[in-house]
Amino acid sequence: MSPVLEPNPQNGHKKLGLVLGAMLLVTVIIAVIASLASP
């Protein structure tokens, strides 16, 4: 099991940025699909 807080912060920040970027990307994709689906 991986620890909640990573010992190396640079890798943790990169992973956190990747997760936040993926969440933002999914939100944008959902917004685009919703705007295209609405008449």
PDB file of N, CA and C in Angstrom:
ATOM      1  N   MET A   1       0.850  -1.199   0.000  1.00  0.00           N
ATOM      2  CA  MET A   1       0.000   0.000   0.000  1.00  0.00           C
ATOM      3  C   MET A   1       0.882   1.244   0.000  1.00  0.00           C
ATOM      4  N   SER A   2       0.548   2.207  -0.857  1.00  0.00           N
ATOM      5  CA  SER A   2       1.331   3.438  -0.922  1.00  0.00           C
ATOM      6  C   SER A   2       0.904   4.401   0.174  1.00  0.00           C
ATOM      7  N   PRO A   3       1.847   5.155   0.730  1.00  0.00           N
ATOM      8  CA  PRO A   3       1.504   6.138   1.776  1.00  0.00           C
ATOM      9  C   PRO A   3       0.671   7.284   1.205  1.00  0.00           C
ATOM     10  N   VAL A   4      -0.090   7.922   2.092  1.00  0.00           N
ATOM     11  CA  VAL A   4      -0.940   9.031   1.645  1.00  0.00           C
ATOM     12  C   VAL A   4      -0.080  10.211   1.213  1.00  0.00           C
ATOM     13  N   LEU A   5       0.970  10.499   2.004  1.00  0.00           N
ATOM     14  CA  LEU A   5       1.873  11.597   1.659  1.00  0.00           C
ATOM     15  C   LEU A   5       3.158  11.015   1.078  1.00  0.00           C
ATOM     16  N   GLU A   6       3.489  11.400  -0.137  1.00  0.00           N
ATOM     17  CA  GLU A   6       4.693  10.887  -0.785  1.00  0.00           C
ATOM     18  C   GLU A   6       5.947  11.496  -0.139  1.00  0.00           C
ATOM     19  N   PRO A   7       6.983  10.700   0.049  1.00  0.00           N
ATOM     20  CA  PRO A   7       8.230  11.238   0.628  1.00  0.00           C
ATOM     21  C   PRO A   7       8.894  12.245  -0.304  1.00  0.00           C
ATOM     22  N   ASN A   8       8.766  12.058  -1.622  1.00  0.00           N
ATOM     23  CA  ASN A   8       9.366  12.996  -2.579  1.00  0.00           C
ATOM     24  C   ASN A   8       8.289  13.934  -3.119  1.00  0.00           C
ATOM     25  N   PRO A   9       8.339  15.222  -2.732  1.00  0.00           N
ATOM     26  CA  PRO A   9       7.272  16.161  -3.103  1.00  0.00           C
ATOM     27  C   PRO A   9       7.215  16.465  -4.594  1.00  0.00           C
ATOM     28  N   GLN A  10       8.340  16.435  -5.294  1.00  0.00           N
ATOM     29  CA  GLN A  10       8.310  16.785  -6.715  1.00  0.00           C
ATOM     30  C   GLN A  10       7.491  15.761  -7.502  1.00  0.00           C
ATOM     31  N   ASN A  11       7.644  14.485  -7.171  1.00  0.00           N
ATOM     32  CA  ASN A  11       6.866  13.458  -7.860  1.00  0.00           C
ATOM     33  C   ASN A  11       5.398  13.554  -7.449  1.00  0.00           C
ATOM     34  N   GLY A  12       5.154  13.906  -6.189  1.00  0.00           N
ATOM     35  CA  GLY A  12       3.786  14.056  -5.710  1.00  0.00           C
ATOM     36  C   GLY A  12       3.079  15.199  -6.411  1.00  0.00           C
ATOM     37  N   HIS A  13       3.794  16.328  -6.586  1.00  0.00           N
ATOM     38  CA  HIS A  13       3.188  17.480  -7.270  1.00  0.00           C
ATOM     39  C   HIS A  13       2.875  17.140  -8.724  1.00  0.00           C
ATOM     40  N   LYS A  14       3.761  16.375  -9.359  1.00  0.00           N
ATOM     41  CA  LYS A  14       3.549  15.989 -10.749  1.00  0.00           C
ATOM     42  C   LYS A  14       2.321  15.083 -10.859  1.00  0.00           C
ATOM     43  N   LYS A  15       2.200  14.153  -9.912  1.00  0.00           N
ATOM     44  CA  LYS A  15       1.055  13.236  -9.908  1.00  0.00           C
ATOM     45  C   LYS A  15      -0.233  14.012  -9.622  1.00  0.00           C
ATOM     46  N   LEU A  16      -0.164  14.956  -8.675  1.00  0.00           N
ATOM     47  CA  LEU A  16      -1.332  15.770  -8.336  1.00  0.00           C
ATOM     48  C   LEU A  16      -1.753  16.616  -9.535  1.00  0.00           C
ATOM     49  N   GLY A  17      -0.796  17.192 -10.209  1.00  0.00           N
ATOM     50  CA  GLY A  17      -1.102  17.992 -11.405  1.00  0.00           C
ATOM     51  C   GLY A  17      -1.726  17.147 -12.495  1.00  0.00           C
ATOM     52  N   LEU A  18      -1.242  15.913 -12.628  1.00  0.00           N
ATOM     53  CA  LEU A  18      -1.795  15.010 -13.644  1.00  0.00           C
ATOM     54  C   LEU A  18      -3.245  14.672 -13.313  1.00  0.00           C
ATOM     55  N   VAL A  19      -3.526  14.409 -12.040  1.00  0.00           N
ATOM     56  CA  VAL A  19      -4.890  14.082 -11.616  1.00  0.00           C
ATOM     57  C   VAL A  19      -5.815  15.278 -11.812  1.00  0.00           C
ATOM     58  N   LEU A  20      -5.352  16.475 -11.411  1.00  0.00           N
ATOM     59  CA  LEU A  20      -6.169  17.681 -11.576  1.00  0.00           C
ATOM     60  C   LEU A  20      -6.397  17.981 -13.057  1.00  0.00           C
ATOM     61  N   GLY A  21      -5.381  17.783 -13.864  1.00  0.00           N
ATOM     62  CA  GLY A  21      -5.509  17.997 -15.301  1.00  0.00           C
ATOM     63  C   GLY A  21      -6.516  17.030 -15.920  1.00  0.00           C
ATOM     64  N   ALA A  22      -6.477  15.779 -15.500  1.00  0.00           N
ATOM     65  CA  ALA A  22      -7.416  14.783 -16.019  1.00  0.00           C
ATOM     66  C   ALA A  22      -8.849  15.128 -15.614  1.00  0.00           C
ATOM     67  N   MET A  23      -9.034  15.555 -14.361  1.00  0.00           N
ATOM     68  CA  MET A  23     -10.372  15.936 -13.884  1.00  0.00           C
ATOM     69  C   MET A  23     -10.891  17.140 -14.672  1.00  0.00           C
ATOM     70  N   LEU A  24     -10.031  18.120 -14.911  1.00  0.00           N
ATOM     71  CA  LEU A  24     -10.427  19.311 -15.668  1.00  0.00           C
ATOM     72  C   LEU A  24     -10.767  18.931 -17.108  1.00  0.00           C
ATOM     73  N   LEU A  25      -9.992  18.028 -17.684  1.00  0.00           N
ATOM     74  CA  LEU A  25     -10.234  17.579 -19.051  1.00  0.00           C
ATOM     75  C   LEU A  25     -11.581  16.870 -19.159  1.00  0.00           C
ATOM     76  N   VAL A  26     -11.882  16.010 -18.197  1.00  0.00           N
ATOM     77  CA  VAL A  26     -13.171  15.303 -18.184  1.00  0.00           C
ATOM     78  C   VAL A  26     -14.316  16.306 -18.050  1.00  0.00           C
ATOM     79  N   THR A  27     -14.136  17.317 -17.189  1.00  0.00           N
ATOM     80  CA  THR A  27     -15.177  18.336 -17.010  1.00  0.00           C
ATOM     81  C   THR A  27     -15.426  19.102 -18.304  1.00  0.00           C
ATOM     82  N   VAL A  28     -14.343  19.463 -19.010  1.00  0.00           N
ATOM     83  CA  VAL A  28     -14.478  20.187 -20.276  1.00  0.00           C
ATOM     84  C   VAL A  28     -15.175  19.314 -21.321  1.00  0.00           C
ATOM     85  N   ILE A  29     -14.795  18.045 -21.388  1.00  0.00           N
ATOM     86  CA  ILE A  29     -15.413  17.129 -22.361  1.00  0.00           C
ATOM     87  C   ILE A  29     -16.908  16.988 -22.079  1.00  0.00           C
ATOM     88  N   ILE A  30     -17.289  16.838 -20.804  1.00  0.00           N
ATOM     89  CA  ILE A  30     -18.706  16.728 -20.438  1.00  0.00           C
ATOM     90  C   ILE A  30     -19.453  18.010 -20.810  1.00  0.00           C
ATOM     91  N   ALA A  31     -18.827  19.173 -20.573  1.00  0.00           N
ATOM     92  CA  ALA A  31     -19.469  20.453 -20.901  1.00  0.00           C
ATOM     93  C   ALA A  31     -19.680  20.577 -22.414  1.00  0.00           C
ATOM     94  N   VAL A  32     -18.690  20.153 -23.206  1.00  0.00           N
ATOM     95  CA  VAL A  32     -18.809  20.224 -24.671  1.00  0.00           C
ATOM     96  C   VAL A  32     -19.913  19.293 -25.152  1.00  0.00           C
ATOM     97  N   ILE A  33     -19.963  18.074 -24.624  1.00  0.00           N
ATOM     98  CA  ILE A  33     -21.005  17.118 -25.023  1.00  0.00           C
ATOM     99  C   ILE A  33     -22.384  17.652 -24.637  1.00  0.00           C
ATOM    100  N   ALA A  34     -22.494  18.241 -23.452  1.00  0.00           N
ATOM    101  CA  ALA A  34     -23.779  18.786 -23.005  1.00  0.00           C
ATOM    102  C   ALA A  34     -24.217  19.950 -23.895  1.00  0.00           C
ATOM    103  N   SER A  35     -23.274  20.817 -24.272  1.00  0.00           N
ATOM    104  CA  SER A  35     -23.628  21.952 -25.122  1.00  0.00           C
ATOM    105  C   SER A  35     -24.003  21.486 -26.526  1.00  0.00           C
ATOM    106  N   LEU A  36     -23.383  20.419 -27.010  1.00  0.00           N
ATOM    107  CA  LEU A  36     -23.736  19.891 -28.334  1.00  0.00           C
ATOM    108  C   LEU A  36     -25.070  19.155 -28.289  1.00  0.00           C
ATOM    109  N   ALA A  37     -25.371  18.509 -27.169  1.00  0.00           N
ATOM    110  CA  ALA A  37     -26.618  17.740 -27.066  1.00  0.00           C
ATOM    111  C   ALA A  37     -27.821  18.655 -26.874  1.00  0.00           C
ATOM    112  N   SER A  38     -27.609  19.817 -26.262  1.00  0.00           N
ATOM    113  CA  SER A  38     -28.739  20.731 -26.045  1.00  0.00           C
ATOM    114  C   SER A  38     -29.098  21.451 -27.339  1.00  0.00           C
ATOM    115  N   PRO A  39     -30.378  21.563 -27.654  1.00  0.00           N
ATOM    116  CA  PRO A  39     -30.804  22.206 -28.910  1.00  0.00           C
ATOM    117  C   PRO A  39     -30.580  23.725 -28.911  1.00  0.00           C
TER     118      PRO A  39
END
